[in-house]
């Protein structure tokens, strides 16, 4: 569950910063989702590699 929340948090922060800099809602949503998924995949790969 913490990994899920961390992904949402980082995705929200990335999307918010992108929206603040560009004022483009669609671009900010895409950046937020990409950051969220990459966070999940990156940390999941670290967990799997550790085993």
PDB file of C-alpha atoms in Angstrom:
ATOM      1  CA  UNK A   1       0.000   0.000   0.000  1.00  0.00           C
ATOM      2  CA  UNK A   2       2.796   2.537   0.687  1.00  0.00           C
ATOM      3  CA  UNK A   3       4.149   1.950  -2.827  1.00  0.00           C
ATOM      4  CA  UNK A   4       0.754   2.782  -4.311  1.00  0.00           C
ATOM      5  CA  UNK A   5       0.471   5.970  -2.252  1.00  0.00           C
ATOM      6  CA  UNK A   6       4.041   7.002  -3.120  1.00  0.00           C
ATOM      7  CA  UNK A   7       3.264   6.596  -6.821  1.00  0.00           C
ATOM      8  CA  UNK A   8       0.114   8.697  -6.500  1.00  0.00           C
ATOM      9  CA  UNK A   9       1.981  11.365  -4.539  1.00  0.00           C
ATOM     10  CA  UNK A  10       4.861  11.651  -6.993  1.00  0.00           C
ATOM     11  CA  UNK A  11       2.492  11.577  -9.966  1.00  0.00           C
ATOM     12  CA  UNK A  12       0.401  14.357  -8.439  1.00  0.00           C
ATOM     13  CA  UNK A  13       3.429  16.490  -7.674  1.00  0.00           C
ATOM     14  CA  UNK A  14       4.853  16.005 -11.180  1.00  0.00           C
ATOM     15  CA  UNK A  15       1.515  16.768 -12.811  1.00  0.00           C
ATOM     16  CA  UNK A  16       0.989  19.819 -10.615  1.00  0.00           C
ATOM     17  CA  UNK A  17       4.405  21.256 -11.400  1.00  0.00           C
ATOM     18  CA  UNK A  18       3.903  20.606 -15.112  1.00  0.00           C
ATOM     19  CA  UNK A  19       0.513  22.303 -15.019  1.00  0.00           C
ATOM     20  CA  UNK A  20       2.000  25.272 -13.157  1.00  0.00           C
ATOM     21  CA  UNK A  21       4.724  25.697 -15.754  1.00  0.00           C
ATOM     22  CA  UNK A  22       2.688  25.075 -18.908  1.00  0.00           C
ATOM     23  CA  UNK A  23      -1.004  25.591 -17.943  1.00  0.00           C
ATOM     24  CA  UNK A  24      -1.826  22.647 -20.230  1.00  0.00           C
ATOM     25  CA  UNK A  25      -4.107  20.229 -18.419  1.00  0.00           C
ATOM     26  CA  UNK A  26      -3.712  17.316 -20.820  1.00  0.00           C
ATOM     27  CA  UNK A  27       0.075  17.480 -20.772  1.00  0.00           C
ATOM     28  CA  UNK A  28       0.052  17.687 -16.971  1.00  0.00           C
ATOM     29  CA  UNK A  29      -2.197  14.617 -16.750  1.00  0.00           C
ATOM     30  CA  UNK A  30       0.060  12.633 -19.071  1.00  0.00           C
ATOM     31  CA  UNK A  31       3.179  13.616 -17.135  1.00  0.00           C
ATOM     32  CA  UNK A  32       1.489  12.728 -13.839  1.00  0.00           C
ATOM     33  CA  UNK A  33       0.389   9.295 -15.048  1.00  0.00           C
ATOM     34  CA  UNK A  34       3.802   8.529 -16.549  1.00  0.00           C
ATOM     35  CA  UNK A  35       5.567   9.523 -13.315  1.00  0.00           C
ATOM     36  CA  UNK A  36       3.128   7.418 -11.301  1.00  0.00           C
ATOM     37  CA  UNK A  37       3.589   4.297 -13.439  1.00  0.00           C
ATOM     38  CA  UNK A  38       7.370   4.674 -13.600  1.00  0.00           C
ATOM     39  CA  UNK A  39       7.484   4.978  -9.816  1.00  0.00           C
ATOM     40  CA  UNK A  40       5.485   1.768  -9.432  1.00  0.00           C
ATOM     41  CA  UNK A  41       7.546  -0.115 -12.002  1.00  0.00           C
ATOM     42  CA  UNK A  42      10.874   1.146 -10.732  1.00  0.00           C
ATOM     43  CA  UNK A  43      10.231   0.291  -7.112  1.00  0.00           C
ATOM     44  CA  UNK A  44       8.634  -3.030  -8.017  1.00  0.00           C
ATOM     45  CA  UNK A  45      11.712  -3.971 -10.032  1.00  0.00           C
ATOM     46  CA  UNK A  46      13.925  -3.110  -7.044  1.00  0.00           C
ATOM     47  CA  UNK A  47      11.802  -5.294  -4.792  1.00  0.00           C
ATOM     48  CA  UNK A  48      11.893  -8.195  -7.268  1.00  0.00           C
ATOM     49  CA  UNK A  49      15.653  -7.821  -7.853  1.00  0.00           C
ATOM     50  CA  UNK A  50      16.250  -7.861  -4.095  1.00  0.00           C
ATOM     51  CA  UNK A  51      14.675 -11.309  -3.739  1.00  0.00           C
TER      52      UNK A  51
END
